[in-house]
Coordinates of C-alpha atoms in Angstrom, one line a residue:
Chain A
M1 CA 11.3 -90.1 -6.0
Q2 CA 8.6 -88.1 -7.8
V3 CA 7.8 -84.4 -7.1
V4 CA 4.3 -83.2 -8.1
N5 CA 3.0 -79.7 -7.8
T6 CA -0.5 -80.0 -9.0
V7 CA -3.6 -81.7 -7.7
Q8 CA -4.1 -83.3 -11.0
D9 CA -0.7 -85.0 -11.1
L10 CA -1.1 -86.1 -7.5
K11 CA -4.5 -87.6 -8.3
K12 CA -3.0 -89.7 -11.1
W13 CA -0.3 -91.0 -8.7
V14 CA -2.9 -91.8 -6.0
Q15 CA -5.1 -93.6 -8.5
S16 CA -2.4 -95.8 -9.9
T17 CA -1.1 -96.5 -6.4
T18 CA -4.4 -97.5 -4.8
Q19 CA -5.5 -99.4 -7.9
S20 CA -2.3 -101.6 -7.6
G21 CA -3.4 -102.2 -4.0
R22 CA -0.4 -100.4 -2.4
S23 CA -1.0 -98.7 1.0
I24 CA 0.0 -95.1 1.3
G25 CA 1.5 -93.5 4.4
L26 CA 1.2 -89.7 4.5
V27 CA 3.7 -87.3 6.2
P28 CA 2.2 -83.8 6.1
T29 CA 4.9 -81.1 6.6
M30 CA 5.5 -77.4 6.0
G31 CA 9.0 -78.3 4.8
F32 CA 12.4 -77.2 6.2
L33 CA 12.8 -80.7 7.2
H34 CA 14.7 -81.9 10.3
E35 CA 15.1 -85.2 12.1
G36 CA 11.6 -84.9 13.6
H37 CA 10.2 -85.2 10.1
M38 CA 12.6 -88.0 9.3
A39 CA 11.2 -89.9 12.2
L40 CA 7.7 -89.5 10.7
V41 CA 9.0 -90.9 7.4
E42 CA 10.6 -93.8 9.1
A43 CA 7.4 -94.7 10.9
A44 CA 5.4 -94.3 7.6
K45 CA 7.8 -96.5 5.7
A46 CA 7.6 -99.3 8.3
E47 CA 3.8 -99.5 8.0
N48 CA 3.1 -98.8 4.4
D49 CA 4.1 -99.8 0.8
V50 CA 4.7 -96.2 -0.2
V51 CA 5.3 -92.8 1.5
A52 CA 3.9 -89.5 0.3
M53 CA 5.1 -86.3 1.9
S54 CA 3.3 -83.0 1.5
I55 CA 5.4 -79.8 1.7
F56 CA 3.1 -76.8 2.0
V57 CA 3.3 -73.7 4.1
N58 CA -0.4 -73.3 4.7
P59 CA -1.4 -69.6 4.9
A60 CA -4.7 -70.5 6.5
Q61 CA -3.0 -71.6 9.7
F62 CA -1.0 -68.4 10.2
G63 CA -2.5 -65.4 11.8
P64 CA -2.1 -61.9 10.3
N65 CA 0.8 -61.1 12.6
E66 CA 2.5 -64.4 12.4
D67 CA 5.5 -65.6 10.4
F68 CA 4.0 -66.9 7.2
D69 CA 6.2 -64.9 4.9
R70 CA 9.2 -65.4 7.1
Y71 CA 8.6 -69.1 7.7
P72 CA 11.9 -70.9 6.5
R73 CA 11.7 -72.6 3.2
D74 CA 14.4 -74.7 1.3
F75 CA 12.8 -77.0 -1.2
E76 CA 16.1 -78.3 -2.7
R77 CA 17.5 -79.4 0.6
D78 CA 14.1 -80.8 1.6
S79 CA 13.7 -82.9 -1.5
M80 CA 17.3 -84.3 -1.1
L81 CA 16.6 -85.2 2.5
A82 CA 13.2 -86.8 1.6
E83 CA 14.7 -88.8 -1.2
K84 CA 17.4 -90.1 1.1
A85 CA 14.9 -91.0 3.7
G86 CA 12.9 -93.1 1.1
V87 CA 9.9 -90.9 0.4
D88 CA 8.2 -92.0 -2.8
I89 CA 6.5 -88.8 -3.8
I90 CA 6.5 -85.2 -2.6
F91 CA 3.4 -83.1 -3.1
A92 CA 4.4 -79.5 -3.1
P93 CA 1.5 -77.4 -4.3
S94 CA 1.4 -73.6 -4.6
V95 CA -1.1 -71.6 -2.5
K96 CA -3.2 -71.0 -5.6
E97 CA -3.3 -74.8 -6.3
M98 CA -4.5 -75.5 -2.8
Y99 CA -6.9 -72.6 -2.5
P100 CA -8.0 -71.7 -6.1
H101 CA -11.4 -70.3 -5.0
D102 CA -12.6 -67.9 -2.4
S103 CA -14.1 -70.4 0.0
Q104 CA -17.1 -69.8 2.3
I105 CA -17.0 -73.1 4.1
T106 CA -14.9 -73.3 7.2
M107 CA -14.1 -75.8 10.0
S108 CA -13.7 -75.0 13.6
A109 CA -11.9 -76.8 16.4
G110 CA -14.3 -75.4 19.0
M111 CA -13.3 -75.7 22.6
L112 CA -10.3 -77.9 21.7
A113 CA -8.7 -74.6 20.4
N114 CA -9.3 -72.7 23.7
V115 CA -6.2 -74.1 25.5
L116 CA -2.5 -74.3 24.9
C117 CA -1.3 -72.7 21.6
G118 CA -4.9 -72.2 20.5
K119 CA -5.4 -69.3 23.0
S120 CA -2.7 -67.2 21.5
R121 CA -3.2 -68.3 17.9
P122 CA -6.9 -67.7 17.1
G123 CA -8.0 -69.5 13.9
H124 CA -4.7 -71.4 13.7
F125 CA -6.3 -74.9 14.3
D126 CA -9.2 -74.0 12.0
G127 CA -6.7 -73.6 9.2
V128 CA -5.0 -76.8 10.2
L129 CA -8.3 -78.7 10.0
K130 CA -9.0 -77.3 6.6
V131 CA -5.6 -78.2 5.0
V132 CA -5.4 -81.6 6.7
T133 CA -8.9 -82.5 5.5
K134 CA -7.9 -81.4 2.0
L135 CA -4.7 -83.4 2.1
F136 CA -6.5 -86.5 3.4
H137 CA -8.9 -86.3 0.6
L138 CA -6.2 -85.8 -2.0
V139 CA -3.7 -88.4 -0.9
Q140 CA -6.2 -91.0 0.4
P141 CA -3.6 -92.4 2.8
N142 CA -4.1 -95.5 4.9
A143 CA -2.3 -93.7 7.8
A144 CA -1.0 -90.2 8.4
Y145 CA 2.0 -89.4 10.7
F146 CA 2.2 -86.5 13.1
G147 CA 4.8 -85.6 15.7
Q148 CA 3.9 -85.5 19.4
K149 CA 5.6 -82.1 19.6
D150 CA 2.5 -80.5 18.1
A151 CA 0.4 -82.2 20.7
Q152 CA -2.7 -80.0 20.4
Q153 CA -2.6 -80.4 16.6
L154 CA -2.4 -84.1 17.1
A155 CA -5.3 -84.2 19.6
I156 CA -7.5 -82.1 17.3
I157 CA -6.7 -84.2 14.2
E158 CA -7.5 -87.4 16.1
S159 CA -10.9 -85.8 17.0
L160 CA -11.4 -84.8 13.3
V161 CA -10.7 -88.4 12.1
R162 CA -13.0 -89.9 14.7
D163 CA -15.9 -87.4 14.5
F164 CA -15.9 -87.2 10.7
N165 CA -15.4 -90.9 10.0
F166 CA -12.2 -90.5 7.9
S167 CA -11.0 -94.0 6.9
L168 CA -7.4 -93.6 7.9
K169 CA -5.3 -94.1 11.0
I170 CA -3.5 -91.3 12.8
R171 CA -0.1 -92.2 14.2
R172 CA 1.6 -90.3 16.9
V173 CA 5.4 -90.2 16.6
E174 CA 7.6 -89.2 19.6
T175 CA 9.3 -85.9 19.6
V176 CA 12.9 -86.0 18.3
R177 CA 15.3 -84.0 20.5
E178 CA 18.8 -82.6 20.3
Q179 CA 21.4 -84.3 22.5
D180 CA 20.8 -81.6 25.2
G181 CA 17.0 -82.3 25.1
L182 CA 15.8 -79.4 23.0
A183 CA 12.9 -80.5 20.8
K184 CA 13.8 -80.3 17.1
S185 CA 11.9 -77.6 15.3
S186 CA 12.2 -75.6 12.0
R187 CA 12.0 -72.5 14.1
N188 CA 15.1 -73.3 16.2
V189 CA 17.2 -71.6 13.5
Y190 CA 15.9 -68.3 14.7
L191 CA 17.4 -68.7 18.2
S192 CA 20.4 -66.5 19.0
N193 CA 23.5 -68.4 20.3
A194 CA 22.7 -67.4 23.8
E195 CA 19.0 -68.4 23.5
R196 CA 20.1 -71.7 22.0
R197 CA 22.1 -72.4 25.1
E198 CA 19.2 -71.6 27.4
A199 CA 16.5 -73.5 25.4
P200 CA 17.2 -77.0 26.8
E201 CA 15.8 -75.6 30.1
L202 CA 12.3 -76.0 28.6
Y203 CA 12.5 -79.7 28.5
R204 CA 14.3 -80.0 31.8
S205 CA 11.5 -78.0 33.4
L206 CA 8.9 -80.3 31.8
Q207 CA 10.7 -83.3 33.2
R208 CA 10.7 -81.7 36.7
G209 CA 7.0 -80.8 36.3
V210 CA 6.1 -84.4 35.4
K211 CA 7.8 -85.6 38.5
D212 CA 6.1 -83.0 40.7
A213 CA 2.6 -83.7 39.1
R214 CA 3.0 -87.4 39.8
E215 CA 3.8 -86.6 43.4
G216 CA 0.5 -84.7 43.6
Q217 CA 1.9 -81.2 43.5
D218 CA 1.0 -78.4 41.2
P219 CA 4.0 -78.4 38.9
I220 CA 3.5 -75.0 37.4
P221 CA 5.0 -72.5 39.9
E222 CA 8.3 -74.3 40.0
M223 CA 8.4 -74.5 36.2
I224 CA 7.8 -70.8 35.9
R225 CA 10.6 -70.2 38.4
L226 CA 13.0 -72.4 36.5
I227 CA 12.3 -70.9 33.1
E228 CA 12.3 -67.3 34.3
S229 CA 15.6 -67.8 36.2
E230 CA 17.4 -69.9 33.5
T231 CA 16.2 -68.4 30.2
S232 CA 15.6 -65.0 28.6
G233 CA 12.4 -66.1 27.1
T234 CA 8.9 -65.0 28.1
I235 CA 6.4 -67.8 29.1
D236 CA 3.3 -67.8 26.9
Y237 CA 1.7 -70.7 28.7
I238 CA 2.4 -73.7 30.9
E239 CA -0.6 -76.0 31.2
L240 CA -1.4 -79.4 32.6
L241 CA -4.5 -81.0 30.8
S242 CA -6.0 -84.4 30.2
Y243 CA -4.9 -86.0 26.9
P244 CA -6.3 -86.2 24.2
D245 CA -9.4 -84.3 25.3
L246 CA -7.5 -81.3 26.6
Q247 CA -9.7 -80.8 29.7
Q248 CA -8.7 -79.2 33.0
E249 CA -7.8 -81.4 36.0
P250 CA -6.5 -84.6 34.4
K251 CA -6.9 -87.9 36.3
E252 CA -4.7 -90.3 34.3
Q253 CA -3.5 -89.6 30.8
A254 CA -2.2 -86.0 30.8
I255 CA -0.2 -83.5 28.9
L256 CA 2.2 -81.0 30.4
A257 CA 2.9 -78.4 27.8
L258 CA 4.5 -75.1 27.4
A259 CA 5.3 -72.3 25.0
V260 CA 8.1 -69.8 25.5
Q261 CA 8.7 -66.7 23.3
F262 CA 12.3 -65.9 22.5
Q263 CA 13.3 -62.9 20.5
K264 CA 12.6 -64.3 17.1
A265 CA 11.3 -67.8 17.9
R266 CA 8.4 -69.1 19.9
L267 CA 9.3 -72.6 21.1
I268 CA 6.8 -75.3 22.2
D269 CA 7.3 -78.6 23.9
N270 CA 5.4 -81.1 26.0
I271 CA 5.4 -84.5 27.7
I272 CA 2.4 -86.8 27.5
F273 CA 2.3 -89.1 30.5
N274 CA 0.2 -91.0 32.9
L275 CA -0.3 -89.3 36.3
K276 CA -0.6 -92.6 38.1
E277 CA 2.6 -94.2 36.8
N278 CA 6.2 -93.5 37.7
Chain B
M1 CA -31.1 -105.6 -0.9
Q2 CA -29.1 -105.4 2.3
V3 CA -30.0 -103.2 5.3
V4 CA -27.1 -102.2 7.7
N5 CA -27.5 -100.1 10.8
T6 CA -23.9 -99.9 12.0
V7 CA -20.8 -98.1 10.7
Q8 CA -18.9 -101.4 11.1
D9 CA -21.3 -103.3 8.8
L10 CA -21.3 -100.5 6.3
K11 CA -17.5 -100.4 6.2
K12 CA -17.4 -104.2 5.4
W13 CA -19.7 -103.7 2.5
V14 CA -17.9 -100.6 1.2
Q15 CA -14.6 -102.5 1.4
S16 CA -15.7 -105.5 -0.5
T17 CA -17.5 -103.3 -3.1
T18 CA -14.5 -101.1 -3.8
Q19 CA -12.1 -104.0 -3.7
S20 CA -14.1 -105.6 -6.5
G21 CA -13.8 -102.4 -8.5
R22 CA -17.5 -101.6 -8.5
S23 CA -18.5 -98.0 -8.5
I24 CA -20.9 -96.7 -5.8
G25 CA -23.7 -94.1 -6.2
L26 CA -24.9 -92.6 -3.0
V27 CA -28.4 -91.3 -2.4
P28 CA -28.5 -89.6 1.0
T29 CA -32.0 -89.2 2.4
M30 CA -34.0 -88.6 5.6
G31 CA -36.4 -91.4 4.5
F32 CA -40.2 -91.1 4.0
L33 CA -39.4 -91.7 0.4
H34 CA -41.3 -90.2 -2.5
E35 CA -40.8 -90.0 -6.3
G36 CA -38.2 -87.3 -5.8
H37 CA -36.0 -89.8 -4.1
M38 CA -36.8 -92.5 -6.7
A39 CA -35.5 -90.1 -9.4
L40 CA -32.3 -89.8 -7.5
V41 CA -32.0 -93.6 -7.3
E42 CA -32.7 -93.9 -11.0
A43 CA -29.9 -91.4 -11.8
A44 CA -27.5 -93.2 -9.5
K45 CA -28.3 -96.6 -11.0
A46 CA -27.7 -95.3 -14.5
E47 CA -24.2 -94.2 -13.7
N48 CA -22.9 -96.7 -11.1
D49 CA -22.5 -100.4 -10.5
V50 CA -24.3 -100.3 -7.2
V51 CA -26.5 -97.9 -5.3
A52 CA -26.3 -97.1 -1.6
M53 CA -29.1 -95.2 0.1
S54 CA -28.7 -93.6 3.5
I55 CA -31.8 -93.1 5.6
F56 CA -31.0 -90.9 8.6
V57 CA -33.0 -88.1 10.1
N58 CA -30.1 -85.9 11.1
P59 CA -30.7 -84.1 14.4
A60 CA -27.7 -81.8 13.7
Q61 CA -29.6 -80.0 10.9
F62 CA -32.8 -79.4 12.9
G63 CA -33.1 -76.3 15.0
P64 CA -34.4 -76.5 18.6
N65 CA -37.9 -75.4 17.5
E66 CA -38.0 -77.4 14.3
D67 CA -39.7 -80.7 13.5
F68 CA -37.0 -83.3 14.3
D69 CA -39.3 -85.5 16.5
R70 CA -42.2 -84.9 14.3
Y71 CA -40.4 -85.5 11.0
P72 CA -42.3 -88.4 9.2
R73 CA -40.6 -91.8 9.4
D74 CA -41.7 -95.1 7.9
F75 CA -38.8 -97.5 7.5
E76 CA -40.8 -100.5 6.4
R77 CA -42.4 -98.6 3.5
D78 CA -39.0 -97.0 2.7
S79 CA -37.2 -100.2 2.4
M80 CA -39.9 -101.7 0.2
L81 CA -39.7 -98.8 -2.1
A82 CA -35.9 -98.7 -2.1
E83 CA -35.7 -102.4 -2.9
K84 CA -38.2 -102.1 -5.8
A85 CA -36.2 -99.2 -7.2
G86 CA -33.1 -101.3 -7.2
V87 CA -31.1 -99.9 -4.3
D88 CA -28.4 -102.4 -3.2
I89 CA -27.9 -101.4 0.4
I90 CA -29.6 -99.1 2.9
F91 CA -27.5 -97.6 5.6
A92 CA -29.9 -96.6 8.4
P93 CA -27.9 -95.8 11.5
S94 CA -29.2 -94.6 14.9
V95 CA -28.3 -91.2 16.1
K96 CA -26.0 -92.8 18.6
E97 CA -24.2 -94.6 15.8
M98 CA -23.7 -91.4 13.8
Y99 CA -22.8 -89.2 16.8
P100 CA -21.3 -91.5 19.4
H101 CA -19.1 -88.7 21.0
D102 CA -19.6 -85.2 22.0
S103 CA -17.9 -83.5 19.2
Q104 CA -16.1 -80.1 19.3
I105 CA -15.2 -79.8 15.6
T106 CA -17.8 -78.1 13.5
M107 CA -18.2 -77.0 9.9
S108 CA -19.8 -73.8 8.8
A109 CA -21.4 -72.8 5.5
G110 CA -20.4 -69.1 6.1
M111 CA -22.1 -66.6 3.9
L112 CA -23.7 -69.3 1.7
A113 CA -26.0 -69.8 4.7
N114 CA -27.1 -66.2 4.9
V115 CA -29.7 -66.3 2.2
L116 CA -32.8 -68.3 1.3
C117 CA -33.6 -71.0 3.9
G118 CA -30.4 -70.4 5.8
K119 CA -31.7 -67.1 7.1
S120 CA -34.6 -68.7 9.0
R121 CA -32.7 -71.9 9.9
P122 CA -29.6 -70.9 11.7
G123 CA -27.1 -73.8 11.9
H124 CA -29.2 -75.9 9.5
F125 CA -26.6 -76.1 6.8
D126 CA -23.7 -76.5 9.3
G127 CA -25.5 -79.7 10.3
V128 CA -26.0 -80.7 6.7
L129 CA -22.2 -80.2 6.0
K130 CA -21.3 -82.4 9.0
V131 CA -23.6 -85.3 8.1
V132 CA -22.8 -85.2 4.4
T133 CA -19.0 -85.2 5.1
K134 CA -19.5 -88.2 7.4
L135 CA -21.6 -90.1 4.9
F136 CA -19.1 -89.4 2.0
H137 CA -16.3 -90.7 4.2
L138 CA -18.3 -93.8 5.2
V139 CA -19.7 -94.8 1.9
Q140 CA -16.8 -93.6 -0.4
P141 CA -19.1 -93.1 -3.3
N142 CA -18.0 -92.2 -6.9
A143 CA -21.0 -89.9 -7.1
A144 CA -23.7 -88.6 -4.8
Y145 CA -27.2 -87.6 -5.9
F146 CA -29.2 -84.6 -4.7
G147 CA -32.4 -83.0 -5.7
Q148 CA -32.6 -79.5 -7.1
K149 CA -35.5 -78.8 -4.9
D150 CA -33.1 -78.3 -2.0
A151 CA -31.1 -75.9 -4.2
Q152 CA -29.3 -74.1 -1.4
Q153 CA -28.2 -77.5 0.1
L154 CA -27.0 -78.5 -3.4
A155 CA -25.0 -75.3 -3.9
I156 CA -23.4 -75.7 -0.5
I157 CA -22.5 -79.3 -1.0
E158 CA -21.0 -78.5 -4.4
S159 CA -18.8 -75.9 -2.7
L160 CA -17.9 -78.4 0.0
V161 CA -16.7 -81.0 -2.5
R162 CA -14.8 -78.4 -4.5
D163 CA -13.2 -76.6 -1.6
F164 CA -12.2 -79.7 0.4
N165 CA -11.1 -81.8 -2.6
F166 CA -13.5 -84.7 -2.0
S167 CA -13.0 -87.3 -4.8
L168 CA -16.6 -87.7 -5.8
K169 CA -19.0 -86.1 -8.2
I170 CA -22.2 -84.3 -7.1
R171 CA -25.1 -84.8 -9.5
R172 CA -28.1 -82.4 -9.5
V173 CA -31.4 -84.2 -10.2
E174 CA -34.4 -82.2 -11.3
T175 CA -37.3 -81.6 -9.0
V176 CA -40.1 -84.2 -9.4
R177 CA -43.6 -82.7 -9.3
E178 CA -47.2 -83.7 -8.9
Q179 CA -49.4 -83.4 -12.0
D180 CA -50.5 -80.0 -10.9
G181 CA -46.9 -78.7 -10.5
L182 CA -46.4 -79.1 -6.7
A183 CA -42.9 -80.2 -5.9
K184 CA -42.8 -83.6 -4.2
S185 CA -41.8 -83.4 -0.5
S186 CA -42.0 -85.6 2.6
R187 CA -43.6 -82.6 4.3
N188 CA -46.6 -82.4 1.8
V189 CA -48.4 -84.9 4.0
Y190 CA -48.9 -82.1 6.6
L191 CA -50.9 -80.0 4.2
S192 CA -54.7 -79.7 4.9
N193 CA -56.9 -80.5 2.0
A194 CA -57.5 -76.8 1.3
E195 CA -53.8 -76.0 1.5
R196 CA -53.0 -78.9 -0.8
R197 CA -55.4 -77.3 -3.4
E198 CA -53.6 -73.9 -3.0
A199 CA -50.0 -75.2 -3.0
P200 CA -49.5 -75.5 -6.8
E201 CA -49.7 -71.7 -6.9
L202 CA -46.1 -71.7 -5.6
Y203 CA -44.7 -73.2 -8.7
R204 CA -47.0 -71.2 -11.0
S205 CA -45.7 -68.0 -9.3
L206 CA -42.1 -69.2 -9.8
Q207 CA -42.8 -69.7 -13.5
R208 CA -44.4 -66.3 -13.8
G209 CA -41.3 -64.8 -11.9
V210 CA -38.9 -66.4 -14.3
K211 CA -40.7 -64.9 -17.3
D212 CA -40.7 -61.5 -15.6
A213 CA -37.0 -61.7 -14.7
R214 CA -36.0 -62.6 -18.2
E215 CA -37.9 -59.5 -19.4
G216 CA -35.8 -57.4 -17.1
Q217 CA -38.5 -56.8 -14.4
D218 CA -38.2 -57.4 -10.7
P219 CA -40.3 -60.6 -10.4
I220 CA -40.9 -60.5 -6.7
P221 CA -43.7 -58.0 -6.1
E222 CA -46.0 -59.8 -8.5
M223 CA -45.1 -63.2 -7.0
I224 CA -45.9 -61.9 -3.5
R225 CA -49.3 -60.7 -4.8
L226 CA -50.1 -64.0 -6.4
I227 CA -49.2 -66.1 -3.4
E228 CA -50.9 -63.8 -1.0
S229 CA -54.1 -63.7 -3.0
E230 CA -54.2 -67.4 -4.0
T231 CA -53.0 -69.2 -0.9
S232 CA -53.4 -69.1 2.9
G233 CA -49.7 -69.5 3.4
T234 CA -47.3 -66.9 4.8
I235 CA -44.3 -66.1 2.6
D236 CA -41.0 -66.7 4.4
Y237 CA -38.8 -65.5 1.5
I238 CA -38.8 -65.0 -2.3
E239 CA -35.2 -64.4 -3.6
L240 CA -33.5 -64.1 -6.9
L241 CA -29.8 -64.9 -6.7
S242 CA -26.9 -66.1 -8.8
Y243 CA -26.4 -69.8 -8.9
P244 CA -24.5 -71.7 -7.5
D245 CA -22.7 -68.9 -5.6
L246 CA -25.9 -67.4 -4.2
Q247 CA -25.0 -63.7 -4.6
Q248 CA -27.3 -60.8 -5.2
E249 CA -27.9 -59.3 -8.7
P250 CA -27.4 -62.4 -10.9
K251 CA -26.3 -61.8 -14.4
E252 CA -26.7 -65.2 -16.1
Q253 CA -27.2 -68.4 -14.1
A254 CA -29.8 -67.6 -11.5
I255 CA -32.1 -69.2 -9.0
L256 CA -35.6 -67.9 -8.2
A257 CA -36.6 -69.6 -4.9
L258 CA -39.3 -69.3 -2.3
A259 CA -40.4 -70.7 1.0
V260 CA -44.0 -70.5 2.2
Q261 CA -45.2 -71.5 5.6
F262 CA -48.6 -73.3 5.8
Q263 CA -50.2 -74.3 9.0
K264 CA -48.2 -77.5 9.6
A265 CA -45.8 -77.5 6.7
R266 CA -43.2 -75.1 5.3
L267 CA -42.9 -75.7 1.6
I268 CA -39.9 -74.7 -0.6
D269 CA -39.5 -74.6 -4.4
N270 CA -37.2 -73.0 -7.0
I271 CA -36.3 -72.7 -10.6
I272 CA -32.7 -72.6 -11.7
F273 CA -32.5 -70.8 -15.1
N274 CA -30.4 -68.6 -17.3
L275 CA -31.5 -64.9 -17.3
K276 CA -30.3 -64.4 -20.9
E277 CA -32.2 -67.4 -22.4
N278 CA -35.9 -67.8 -23.2

C-alpha cells in the first residue's frame, strides 16, 4: 500500500492507474477508522480494480465552535487497518495541501442543508461539498463509497453528482453497528461508560419509530419519550423526511433520523425505509 | 463534424475519444459565432487532437431583466462556421437537457463577483460557474479556451480550476477586434449605425488609460471625459484592478476594464497589462 501526502504524488498515481485502464474506487474518510469504514472499503474492492482512501479532517466542514482540533486522529493505526483491508493507496494531505490559497468560490447545499444536521451545523455541508468536489477531481474515481449513517451527507452528494454531471457513481453502504445496535462512529470514544450503555436506545427508538410511522402514526412523540426516559442525552432533532430529497411529509421512501447530544459526543443515526412496506 | 444534443450522446463521444488517447480542447460558447470564437477554436486545434464546441445560451447566467430570450441565436450559421474552422463536435443541448432537475446546490464567486460586470449582474458569475463546471465534467477536456474580452469570467474560471483541483488547463485567448479596434461581440449587432461609429472610442480610451496608468496617473477621469464626449453611451463602470485576483490598487499585473451601455447593447472591453512595463 502506498501513502501519498501531496496532490502531485496523487496525480502521478491516478494518471498511471487510469492509463492502465484500472477502475478506481474512492473511500473518503476523516480517519480514525472503524468497521464502518472497512465496510466501505469492502464494497469498493468488490466493484473496482483498485481502492483509494482519503484521510483528511476537513476544516471547512467544522464550525468555529465544533471539534476540529479535538477530532480524533491516529494515522499509524489507520494505515495499518487500511492496508489489512486491502486499500491500495492512502491520500493523506495536509490542510495547506488541500487549501493552499484563500479561495473566494464557494458551494452551497441550499435548502438540502436546512433540515437534520444542517440546521445546527451552518456551513457544514458547504464544506463537505467543497472537499468532496476536490477529492473527486483529484482521484477521478469510477465510484465513491459513503455510509448511510451520514444520510444527509449522502443525499447532498448524490444531488451534487447528478446536478453537476460528475462522471462517477455514488454507492450507499449500510450503517455498521455494534452488537447492541449502536451505530459505529469515530465519536463513540467520547462516550462515558454510562452513556455508552444508554446509547443503543437511539437505534431502538428509531426501530420503534419506523414501526409507528408505517402504521400511520406520528412516530416522534414516543421516540422523544423513550430517549428522554432511557438516556441522559439531549435530543437535537428527530425528523421524518422523504429520501433522498429531504422534504416534509414523505409518501414512500423516507428517512427517520435523529441526533442526540451527550456530554462530549453528539451521536446521529437513521433508518431509510419505505413507508408502504412492512 | 458531429452535432449532439444530449448528454448521453456526448458521453459516448467523450468515452471513445479519451479511450483512444486523443486530447480534447473545449471551446464553450453561447453561439452566434464571430471571429473571437474562431480564434478560440484555432488555439484549441493547435494544442489538441480534437476540438469540442459547446453552444448553449445558459439561462442561469442571465438576470431576470437581462436579454436571455433576446440573445441572438443562429444554429445553422454557427454549425457551418464551426465545421469550416475544424471543430470536431458541437454539443448543443436544450435547457431541459442541461437542467433536468430543480437543483438546490449552487456555486458562488464570492468577492470576485463584487467588481466590474459582477456589480451590475448579480448572480451572473454564479450561473457561469455552474454551467462551466457541468461542461468540464461532461466533456472532460485537457484544456478549455476563453477569450480575454470576458476578463472577469476568465479570472473567476481560473480560480475555479485552481481551487477545486480540476484536471484541465485554462487558456486565455486575446480579444479579436474589428479594423477600427472595436472588440468583436455577438451583441455588436444591436448597435445602431451611429453607435457603431462611436463604439471604437471604448478601446481608444482604454489605450489612453493604460498609458496614463503607467505614468502614475489615475486614468479614469480622462477616460470618462473621452467616452462621454465621443459617444452616446452611458458608462456602467471603468475600473483599474489587479489581475487575476481583481483587487483594488494593483501593483504590477493589472486590468483596465469598462462597460458602456448603448441603446440596445451593453459593450465591455479591457486591456490586461503590466503597470511597470512600457
